[in-house]
Amino acid sequence: MPQEEPNAGVKIYNLVVLIVDILVMMFRWTYYTLEAMYMVVVPPKPESVAKDIVVVTGAGHGIGRSLAQQYAQLGATVVCLDINDKMNSETVASIKKERGNAFGYVCDVTNREKIIETAKMIKEQVGIVTILVNNAGIMPTHTLLKQTEGEIRKTFEINVLAHFWMLQTYLPDMIQKNRGFIVALSSIAGLVGLNNLVPYCGSKHAVRGIMEAAHEEIRQDARNPNIKFTSVYPYMVDTGLCKKPHMRFPNLMRLVKPDEAAAAIIDAQRRGLIDVSIPKYLLYLNTFVRLFPLKAANLLRDFLDSGVESDL
């Protein structure tokens, strides 16, 4: 049987509810926009990490080593993960030399079983991890047609799939403890497409999507867990991965030092920022430029002329 049309009273009530919902949404939209603008000028105060246990992947060198060292300097207990035992041990030793608290574990982040096994040892020997920094990554730099199948698969296994395995492993205890911070290293290449970096760009765009979706799942979780997500978009960092960088204005867009990048990442995590680029202005510049047609945006890209040459 056909459904009966709601009477006039019900229609008016539904219309009033809709109008109220729209007005409330507009008010909150305005409030959150003004709040965000204020926080750009006056960011939240950084939280202490002195009682936190921090896992850093790729801790054997570069940004990962600097992250581990700087977290330890702030009083955190640092757990260093890397596939390279020697380099990872050097990071741990450098922290202990400064009387920091650090542990090292050899872990291949592409191996889900190894990640789970290592996490169990960390929980037993160190404690519940409250800050996870997914930093490990690789960056083959040559044209798409010269990227081998092995390179492409490895890029996604390390730069993308590892994030799933780490999140699935460490999030449950964070939710139960009702305290957790997830930090993921994307890249400026996760915001724009770049020559000689097609697989890398794809992997770093994926990281952004993973973090945004995971954040949304936690936001809608009925338990309302206190879990915060920070996605980081560094410009080219001087770690050795970027073998042949080029830039028209080196003083304006110089390579970022690992210590600088680590300090900015930790600051963003401690302040609970959701997205941060290094330098900070690049995130805002990218958002602004994307308001314009692609051809117009390409004019700025060509003017800046910044990127990487093929390493072949």
Short mmCIF file of N, CA and C in Angstrom, two decimals, residues 31-189:
data_model
loop_
_atom_site.label_atom_id
_atom_site.label_comp_id
_atom_site.label_asym_id
_atom_site.label_seq_id
_atom_site.Cartn_x
_atom_site.Cartn_y
_atom_site.Cartn_z
N TYR A 31 32.38 29.24 14.52
CA TYR A 31 33.19 29.17 15.74
C TYR A 31 34.48 28.39 15.50
N TYR A 32 34.36 27.21 14.87
CA TYR A 32 35.54 26.37 14.64
C TYR A 32 36.51 27.03 13.66
N THR A 33 35.97 27.77 12.70
CA THR A 33 36.84 28.49 11.75
C THR A 33 37.64 29.57 12.47
N LEU A 34 36.96 30.36 13.30
CA LEU A 34 37.64 31.40 14.06
C LEU A 34 38.63 30.80 15.05
N GLU A 35 38.24 29.68 15.65
CA GLU A 35 39.13 29.01 16.59
C GLU A 35 40.41 28.55 15.88
N ALA A 36 40.25 27.98 14.69
CA ALA A 36 41.41 27.50 13.93
C ALA A 36 42.32 28.66 13.54
N MET A 37 41.72 29.78 13.15
CA MET A 37 42.52 30.96 12.79
C MET A 37 43.28 31.47 14.00
N TYR A 38 42.64 31.46 15.15
CA TYR A 38 43.30 31.90 16.38
C TYR A 38 44.46 30.98 16.73
N MET A 39 44.24 29.67 16.56
CA MET A 39 45.27 28.69 16.92
C MET A 39 46.47 28.73 15.99
N VAL A 40 46.29 29.27 14.77
CA VAL A 40 47.44 29.46 13.89
C VAL A 40 48.38 30.49 14.50
N VAL A 41 47.78 31.53 15.09
CA VAL A 41 48.57 32.61 15.70
C VAL A 41 49.03 32.22 17.10
N VAL A 42 48.11 31.60 17.86
CA VAL A 42 48.41 31.20 19.24
C VAL A 42 48.16 29.70 19.36
N PRO A 43 49.12 28.87 18.99
CA PRO A 43 48.91 27.42 19.02
C PRO A 43 48.74 26.90 20.44
N PRO A 44 48.12 25.72 20.59
CA PRO A 44 47.96 25.13 21.92
C PRO A 44 49.31 24.91 22.59
N LYS A 45 49.31 24.91 23.90
CA LYS A 45 50.55 24.66 24.63
C LYS A 45 50.97 23.20 24.44
N PRO A 46 52.26 22.94 24.30
CA PRO A 46 52.72 21.56 24.12
C PRO A 46 52.55 20.73 25.38
N GLU A 47 52.08 19.50 25.20
CA GLU A 47 51.93 18.58 26.32
C GLU A 47 53.29 17.96 26.67
N SER A 48 53.44 17.59 27.91
CA SER A 48 54.65 16.88 28.33
C SER A 48 54.59 15.45 27.79
N VAL A 49 55.75 14.93 27.42
CA VAL A 49 55.84 13.54 26.97
C VAL A 49 56.71 12.72 27.93
N ALA A 50 56.98 13.30 29.09
CA ALA A 50 57.92 12.68 30.04
C ALA A 50 57.48 11.31 30.51
N LYS A 51 56.18 11.05 30.53
CA LYS A 51 55.67 9.77 31.00
C LYS A 51 55.25 8.85 29.85
N ASP A 52 55.54 9.26 28.63
CA ASP A 52 55.11 8.49 27.47
C ASP A 52 56.17 7.49 27.02
N ILE A 53 55.69 6.43 26.40
CA ILE A 53 56.55 5.47 25.72
C ILE A 53 56.35 5.69 24.23
N VAL A 54 57.45 6.00 23.54
CA VAL A 54 57.39 6.39 22.13
C VAL A 54 58.05 5.33 21.27
N VAL A 55 57.34 4.86 20.26
CA VAL A 55 57.93 3.97 19.26
C VAL A 55 58.23 4.78 18.01
N VAL A 56 59.45 4.72 17.54
CA VAL A 56 59.87 5.41 16.32
C VAL A 56 60.37 4.37 15.33
N THR A 57 59.73 4.26 14.17
CA THR A 57 60.21 3.35 13.13
C THR A 57 61.27 4.07 12.29
N GLY A 58 62.19 3.29 11.76
CA GLY A 58 63.28 3.89 10.99
C GLY A 58 64.17 4.75 11.86
N ALA A 59 64.41 4.29 13.09
CA ALA A 59 65.15 5.09 14.07
C ALA A 59 66.66 5.03 13.88
N GLY A 60 67.13 4.25 12.93
CA GLY A 60 68.56 4.05 12.77
C GLY A 60 69.31 5.20 12.14
N HIS A 61 68.60 6.11 11.48
CA HIS A 61 69.30 7.22 10.83
C HIS A 61 68.31 8.33 10.52
N GLY A 62 68.83 9.45 10.03
CA GLY A 62 68.00 10.53 9.52
C GLY A 62 67.02 11.09 10.53
N ILE A 63 65.80 11.37 10.04
CA ILE A 63 64.77 11.95 10.90
C ILE A 63 64.46 11.03 12.07
N GLY A 64 64.42 9.72 11.81
CA GLY A 64 64.09 8.76 12.87
C GLY A 64 65.06 8.84 14.03
N ARG A 65 66.35 8.92 13.73
CA ARG A 65 67.35 9.02 14.80
C ARG A 65 67.16 10.33 15.58
N SER A 66 66.96 11.42 14.86
CA SER A 66 66.77 12.72 15.52
C SER A 66 65.51 12.72 16.37
N LEU A 67 64.44 12.09 15.88
CA LEU A 67 63.21 11.99 16.66
C LEU A 67 63.44 11.23 17.96
N ALA A 68 64.11 10.09 17.85
CA ALA A 68 64.37 9.28 19.04
C ALA A 68 65.20 10.06 20.06
N GLN A 69 66.23 10.73 19.60
CA GLN A 69 67.10 11.48 20.50
C GLN A 69 66.36 12.64 21.16
N GLN A 70 65.56 13.35 20.39
CA GLN A 70 64.87 14.52 20.94
C GLN A 70 63.73 14.13 21.88
N TYR A 71 63.04 13.04 21.58
CA TYR A 71 62.01 12.57 22.52
C TYR A 71 62.66 12.17 23.84
N ALA A 72 63.81 11.51 23.76
CA ALA A 72 64.51 11.10 24.97
C ALA A 72 64.94 12.32 25.79
N GLN A 73 65.37 13.37 25.11
CA GLN A 73 65.77 14.60 25.80
C GLN A 73 64.60 15.24 26.54
N LEU A 74 63.39 14.96 26.06
CA LEU A 74 62.19 15.50 26.71
C LEU A 74 61.68 14.59 27.83
N GLY A 75 62.41 13.51 28.08
CA GLY A 75 62.06 12.62 29.19
C GLY A 75 61.24 11.42 28.83
N ALA A 76 60.93 11.24 27.56
CA ALA A 76 60.14 10.07 27.14
C ALA A 76 61.02 8.82 27.12
N THR A 77 60.37 7.67 27.29
CA THR A 77 61.04 6.39 27.06
C THR A 77 60.90 6.07 25.58
N VAL A 78 62.01 5.88 24.91
CA VAL A 78 62.00 5.74 23.46
C VAL A 78 62.30 4.30 23.06
N VAL A 79 61.47 3.78 22.17
CA VAL A 79 61.69 2.44 21.61
C VAL A 79 62.05 2.61 20.14
N CYS A 80 63.27 2.23 19.80
CA CYS A 80 63.78 2.42 18.44
C CYS A 80 63.58 1.15 17.62
N LEU A 81 62.89 1.27 16.50
CA LEU A 81 62.70 0.14 15.59
C LEU A 81 63.40 0.44 14.28
N ASP A 82 64.14 -0.54 13.79
CA ASP A 82 64.78 -0.39 12.49
C ASP A 82 65.17 -1.78 12.01
N ILE A 83 65.27 -1.95 10.71
CA ILE A 83 65.69 -3.24 10.16
C ILE A 83 67.20 -3.39 10.24
N ASN A 84 67.90 -2.26 10.39
CA ASN A 84 69.36 -2.27 10.47
C ASN A 84 69.78 -2.28 11.94
N ASP A 85 70.22 -3.43 12.42
CA ASP A 85 70.55 -3.59 13.84
C ASP A 85 71.68 -2.66 14.26
N LYS A 86 72.73 -2.55 13.45
CA LYS A 86 73.89 -1.75 13.80
C LYS A 86 73.51 -0.28 13.97
N MET A 87 72.83 0.27 13.00
CA MET A 87 72.47 1.69 13.06
C MET A 87 71.47 1.96 14.17
N ASN A 88 70.55 1.02 14.37
CA ASN A 88 69.56 1.18 15.43
C ASN A 88 70.24 1.16 16.80
N SER A 89 71.21 0.27 16.96
CA SER A 89 71.95 0.18 18.22
C SER A 89 72.74 1.46 18.48
N GLU A 90 73.25 2.06 17.41
CA GLU A 90 73.97 3.33 17.55
C GLU A 90 73.05 4.43 18.06
N THR A 91 71.82 4.44 17.58
CA THR A 91 70.85 5.44 18.07
C THR A 91 70.57 5.23 19.55
N VAL A 92 70.32 3.98 19.93
CA VAL A 92 70.05 3.66 21.34
C VAL A 92 71.24 4.06 22.21
N ALA A 93 72.44 3.74 21.74
CA ALA A 93 73.66 4.06 22.51
C ALA A 93 73.82 5.56 22.67
N SER A 94 73.51 6.33 21.61
CA SER A 94 73.66 7.79 21.70
C SER A 94 72.69 8.38 22.71
N ILE A 95 71.52 7.77 22.85
CA ILE A 95 70.53 8.24 23.83
C ILE A 95 70.98 7.89 25.25
N LYS A 96 71.44 6.66 25.41
CA LYS A 96 71.89 6.23 26.74
C LYS A 96 73.12 7.01 27.20
N LYS A 97 73.95 7.40 26.25
CA LYS A 97 75.13 8.19 26.58
C LYS A 97 74.74 9.51 27.21
N GLU A 98 73.59 10.04 26.79
CA GLU A 98 73.07 11.29 27.35
C GLU A 98 72.11 11.03 28.52
N ARG A 99 72.16 9.81 29.04
CA ARG A 99 71.35 9.39 30.19
C ARG A 99 69.85 9.37 29.88
N GLY A 100 69.53 9.12 28.61
CA GLY A 100 68.14 8.95 28.24
C GLY A 100 67.73 7.50 28.37
N ASN A 101 66.44 7.26 28.27
CA ASN A 101 65.90 5.91 28.43
C ASN A 101 65.49 5.39 27.05
N ALA A 102 66.20 4.38 26.55
CA ALA A 102 65.93 3.89 25.20
C ALA A 102 66.10 2.39 25.10
N PHE A 103 65.31 1.81 24.21
CA PHE A 103 65.36 0.38 23.92
C PHE A 103 65.39 0.22 22.40
N GLY A 104 66.06 -0.82 21.95
CA GLY A 104 66.15 -1.05 20.51
C GLY A 104 65.68 -2.44 20.13
N TYR A 105 64.94 -2.53 19.04
CA TYR A 105 64.46 -3.80 18.52
C TYR A 105 64.62 -3.81 17.00
N VAL A 106 65.14 -4.91 16.48
CA VAL A 106 65.21 -5.07 15.03
C VAL A 106 63.84 -5.47 14.53
N CYS A 107 63.32 -4.72 13.58
CA CYS A 107 61.97 -5.00 13.10
C CYS A 107 61.81 -4.58 11.65
N ASP A 108 61.38 -5.50 10.83
CA ASP A 108 61.06 -5.23 9.43
C ASP A 108 59.58 -4.80 9.39
N VAL A 109 59.33 -3.52 9.11
CA VAL A 109 57.95 -3.02 9.19
C VAL A 109 57.06 -3.51 8.06
N THR A 110 57.63 -4.25 7.10
CA THR A 110 56.79 -4.85 6.06
C THR A 110 56.29 -6.23 6.48
N ASN A 111 56.80 -6.72 7.60
CA ASN A 111 56.45 -8.06 8.08
C ASN A 111 55.46 -7.94 9.24
N ARG A 112 54.19 -8.19 8.96
CA ARG A 112 53.14 -8.00 9.96
C ARG A 112 53.35 -8.88 11.18
N GLU A 113 53.75 -10.13 10.97
CA GLU A 113 53.96 -11.05 12.09
C GLU A 113 55.11 -10.56 12.98
N LYS A 114 56.15 -10.05 12.36
CA LYS A 114 57.30 -9.53 13.12
C LYS A 114 56.89 -8.29 13.92
N ILE A 115 56.05 -7.46 13.36
CA ILE A 115 55.57 -6.27 14.07
C ILE A 115 54.79 -6.67 15.30
N ILE A 116 53.90 -7.64 15.16
CA ILE A 116 53.09 -8.10 16.28
C ILE A 116 53.97 -8.74 17.36
N GLU A 117 54.91 -9.55 16.92
CA GLU A 117 55.83 -10.22 17.85
C GLU A 117 56.67 -9.19 18.63
N THR A 118 57.17 -8.19 17.92
CA THR A 118 57.98 -7.14 18.55
C THR A 118 57.14 -6.33 19.52
N ALA A 119 55.90 -6.03 19.13
CA ALA A 119 55.02 -5.24 20.00
C ALA A 119 54.75 -5.97 21.31
N LYS A 120 54.62 -7.29 21.26
CA LYS A 120 54.40 -8.07 22.48
C LYS A 120 55.61 -7.96 23.41
N MET A 121 56.81 -8.04 22.82
CA MET A 121 58.02 -7.90 23.62
C MET A 121 58.12 -6.51 24.24
N ILE A 122 57.78 -5.50 23.46
CA ILE A 122 57.83 -4.12 23.97
C ILE A 122 56.85 -3.94 25.12
N LYS A 123 55.66 -4.48 24.98
CA LYS A 123 54.67 -4.35 26.05
C LYS A 123 55.14 -5.03 27.33
N GLU A 124 55.77 -6.19 27.18
CA GLU A 124 56.25 -6.94 28.35
C GLU A 124 57.48 -6.30 28.99
N GLN A 125 58.39 -5.83 28.14
CA GLN A 125 59.69 -5.36 28.63
C GLN A 125 59.75 -3.86 28.91
N VAL A 126 58.89 -3.09 28.24
CA VAL A 126 58.94 -1.63 28.38
C VAL A 126 57.63 -1.07 28.93
N GLY A 127 56.52 -1.47 28.33
CA GLY A 127 55.22 -0.98 28.77
C GLY A 127 54.33 -0.68 27.57
N ILE A 128 53.19 -0.05 27.84
CA ILE A 128 52.22 0.26 26.79
C ILE A 128 52.65 1.51 26.03
N VAL A 129 52.75 1.38 24.73
CA VAL A 129 53.15 2.49 23.87
C VAL A 129 52.02 3.51 23.78
N THR A 130 52.36 4.78 23.98
CA THR A 130 51.35 5.84 23.90
C THR A 130 51.60 6.81 22.74
N ILE A 131 52.80 6.78 22.17
CA ILE A 131 53.09 7.60 21.00
C ILE A 131 53.73 6.71 19.94
N LEU A 132 53.12 6.67 18.77
CA LEU A 132 53.64 5.88 17.65
C LEU A 132 54.02 6.83 16.53
N VAL A 133 55.28 6.78 16.12
CA VAL A 133 55.74 7.63 15.01
C VAL A 133 56.11 6.72 13.84
N ASN A 134 55.26 6.70 12.83
CA ASN A 134 55.52 5.92 11.62
C ASN A 134 56.39 6.76 10.68
N ASN A 135 57.69 6.55 10.80
CA ASN A 135 58.64 7.37 10.08
C ASN A 135 59.34 6.63 8.94
N ALA A 136 59.48 5.31 9.04
CA ALA A 136 60.24 4.54 8.06
C ALA A 136 59.71 4.76 6.64
N GLY A 137 60.63 4.91 5.71
CA GLY A 137 60.20 5.10 4.32
C GLY A 137 61.39 5.01 3.37
N ILE A 138 61.09 4.77 2.09
CA ILE A 138 62.11 4.77 1.04
C ILE A 138 61.63 5.66 -0.10
N MET A 139 62.57 6.09 -0.97
CA MET A 139 62.22 7.04 -2.01
C MET A 139 63.06 6.81 -3.27
N PRO A 140 62.73 5.82 -4.09
CA PRO A 140 63.41 5.68 -5.38
C PRO A 140 63.08 6.90 -6.25
N THR A 141 64.09 7.48 -6.88
CA THR A 141 63.87 8.72 -7.63
C THR A 141 64.27 8.57 -9.08
N HIS A 142 63.37 8.04 -9.88
CA HIS A 142 63.54 8.05 -11.32
C HIS A 142 62.16 7.93 -11.97
N THR A 143 62.12 8.09 -13.27
CA THR A 143 60.83 8.15 -13.96
C THR A 143 60.03 6.86 -13.78
N LEU A 144 58.73 6.99 -13.89
CA LEU A 144 57.83 5.85 -13.68
C LEU A 144 58.20 4.67 -14.57
N LEU A 145 58.52 4.93 -15.82
CA LEU A 145 58.78 3.84 -16.76
C LEU A 145 60.09 3.12 -16.46
N LYS A 146 60.93 3.71 -15.61
CA LYS A 146 62.18 3.06 -15.21
C LYS A 146 62.11 2.50 -13.79
N GLN A 147 60.97 2.65 -13.13
CA GLN A 147 60.78 2.05 -11.81
C GLN A 147 60.49 0.56 -12.01
N THR A 148 61.23 -0.28 -11.33
CA THR A 148 61.01 -1.72 -11.45
C THR A 148 59.81 -2.15 -10.61
N GLU A 149 59.30 -3.32 -10.94
CA GLU A 149 58.19 -3.86 -10.14
C GLU A 149 58.61 -4.00 -8.68
N GLY A 150 59.82 -4.47 -8.45
CA GLY A 150 60.31 -4.64 -7.09
C GLY A 150 60.37 -3.33 -6.33
N GLU A 151 60.83 -2.27 -6.99
CA GLU A 151 60.91 -0.95 -6.34
C GLU A 151 59.53 -0.44 -5.96
N ILE A 152 58.59 -0.58 -6.88
CA ILE A 152 57.24 -0.07 -6.62
C ILE A 152 56.59 -0.84 -5.48
N ARG A 153 56.70 -2.17 -5.52
CA ARG A 153 56.11 -2.98 -4.44
C ARG A 153 56.75 -2.65 -3.09
N LYS A 154 58.07 -2.52 -3.08
CA LYS A 154 58.76 -2.22 -1.82
C LYS A 154 58.39 -0.85 -1.30
N THR A 155 58.24 0.12 -2.20
CA THR A 155 57.82 1.47 -1.80
C THR A 155 56.50 1.43 -1.07
N PHE A 156 55.55 0.67 -1.60
CA PHE A 156 54.23 0.62 -0.97
C PHE A 156 54.22 -0.27 0.27
N GLU A 157 55.04 -1.29 0.28
CA GLU A 157 55.11 -2.14 1.48
C GLU A 157 55.64 -1.37 2.68
N ILE A 158 56.68 -0.54 2.46
CA ILE A 158 57.28 0.22 3.55
C ILE A 158 56.51 1.50 3.83
N ASN A 159 56.18 2.24 2.78
CA ASN A 159 55.59 3.57 2.95
C ASN A 159 54.10 3.55 3.24
N VAL A 160 53.41 2.44 2.90
CA VAL A 160 51.95 2.41 3.06
C VAL A 160 51.49 1.24 3.93
N LEU A 161 51.76 0.01 3.48
CA LEU A 161 51.22 -1.14 4.19
C LEU A 161 51.70 -1.21 5.64
N ALA A 162 52.93 -0.79 5.88
CA ALA A 162 53.45 -0.81 7.25
C ALA A 162 52.59 0.02 8.20
N HIS A 163 51.99 1.09 7.68
CA HIS A 163 51.12 1.93 8.53
C HIS A 163 49.91 1.13 9.03
N PHE A 164 49.34 0.31 8.15
CA PHE A 164 48.20 -0.52 8.56
C PHE A 164 48.61 -1.48 9.67
N TRP A 165 49.73 -2.16 9.48
CA TRP A 165 50.15 -3.17 10.46
C TRP A 165 50.48 -2.51 11.80
N MET A 166 51.13 -1.36 11.77
CA MET A 166 51.48 -0.66 13.01
C MET A 166 50.23 -0.14 13.72
N LEU A 167 49.31 0.42 12.97
CA LEU A 167 48.08 0.93 13.58
C LEU A 167 47.26 -0.19 14.20
N GLN A 168 47.10 -1.29 13.46
CA GLN A 168 46.32 -2.40 13.98
C GLN A 168 46.97 -3.01 15.23
N THR A 169 48.28 -2.90 15.33
CA THR A 169 49.00 -3.50 16.45
C THR A 169 48.98 -2.62 17.69
N TYR A 170 49.17 -1.33 17.53
CA TYR A 170 49.35 -0.45 18.69
C TYR A 170 48.09 0.31 19.11
N LEU A 171 47.14 0.52 18.20
CA LEU A 171 45.94 1.28 18.56
C LEU A 171 45.10 0.65 19.67
N PRO A 172 44.89 -0.67 19.67
CA PRO A 172 44.02 -1.26 20.71
C PRO A 172 44.44 -0.91 22.14
N ASP A 173 45.73 -0.99 22.44
CA ASP A 173 46.19 -0.67 23.79
C ASP A 173 46.05 0.82 24.07
N MET A 174 46.25 1.65 23.07
CA MET A 174 46.07 3.09 23.25
C MET A 174 44.61 3.41 23.59
N ILE A 175 43.71 2.75 22.87
CA ILE A 175 42.28 2.97 23.12
C ILE A 175 41.90 2.52 24.52
N GLN A 176 42.42 1.36 24.92
CA GLN A 176 42.13 0.85 26.26
C GLN A 176 42.70 1.77 27.35
N LYS A 177 43.89 2.30 27.09
CA LYS A 177 44.54 3.20 28.06
C LYS A 177 43.92 4.59 28.00
N ASN A 178 43.20 4.88 26.93
CA ASN A 178 42.57 6.18 26.68
C ASN A 178 43.62 7.29 26.57
N ARG A 179 44.73 6.97 25.94
CA ARG A 179 45.76 7.96 25.63
C ARG A 179 46.59 7.42 24.47
N GLY A 180 46.68 8.22 23.42
CA GLY A 180 47.49 7.79 22.30
C GLY A 180 47.71 8.89 21.28
N PHE A 181 48.88 8.86 20.67
CA PHE A 181 49.24 9.81 19.63
C PHE A 181 49.80 9.03 18.45
N ILE A 182 49.23 9.24 17.29
CA ILE A 182 49.72 8.61 16.06
C ILE A 182 50.32 9.70 15.18
N VAL A 183 51.59 9.54 14.87
CA VAL A 183 52.27 10.50 14.00
C VAL A 183 52.70 9.76 12.74
N ALA A 184 52.38 10.31 11.58
CA ALA A 184 52.75 9.65 10.32
C ALA A 184 53.50 10.64 9.44
N LEU A 185 54.62 10.17 8.91
CA LEU A 185 55.40 10.98 7.99
C LEU A 185 54.88 10.79 6.57
N SER A 186 54.18 11.80 6.09
CA SER A 186 53.85 11.86 4.68
C SER A 186 54.96 12.66 4.03
N SER A 187 54.64 13.63 3.20
CA SER A 187 55.66 14.41 2.51
C SER A 187 54.95 15.51 1.73
N ILE A 188 55.70 16.52 1.33
CA ILE A 188 55.15 17.47 0.37
C ILE A 188 54.71 16.70 -0.87
N ALA A 189 55.39 15.58 -1.14
CA ALA A 189 54.99 14.71 -2.25
C ALA A 189 53.67 14.02 -1.98
#
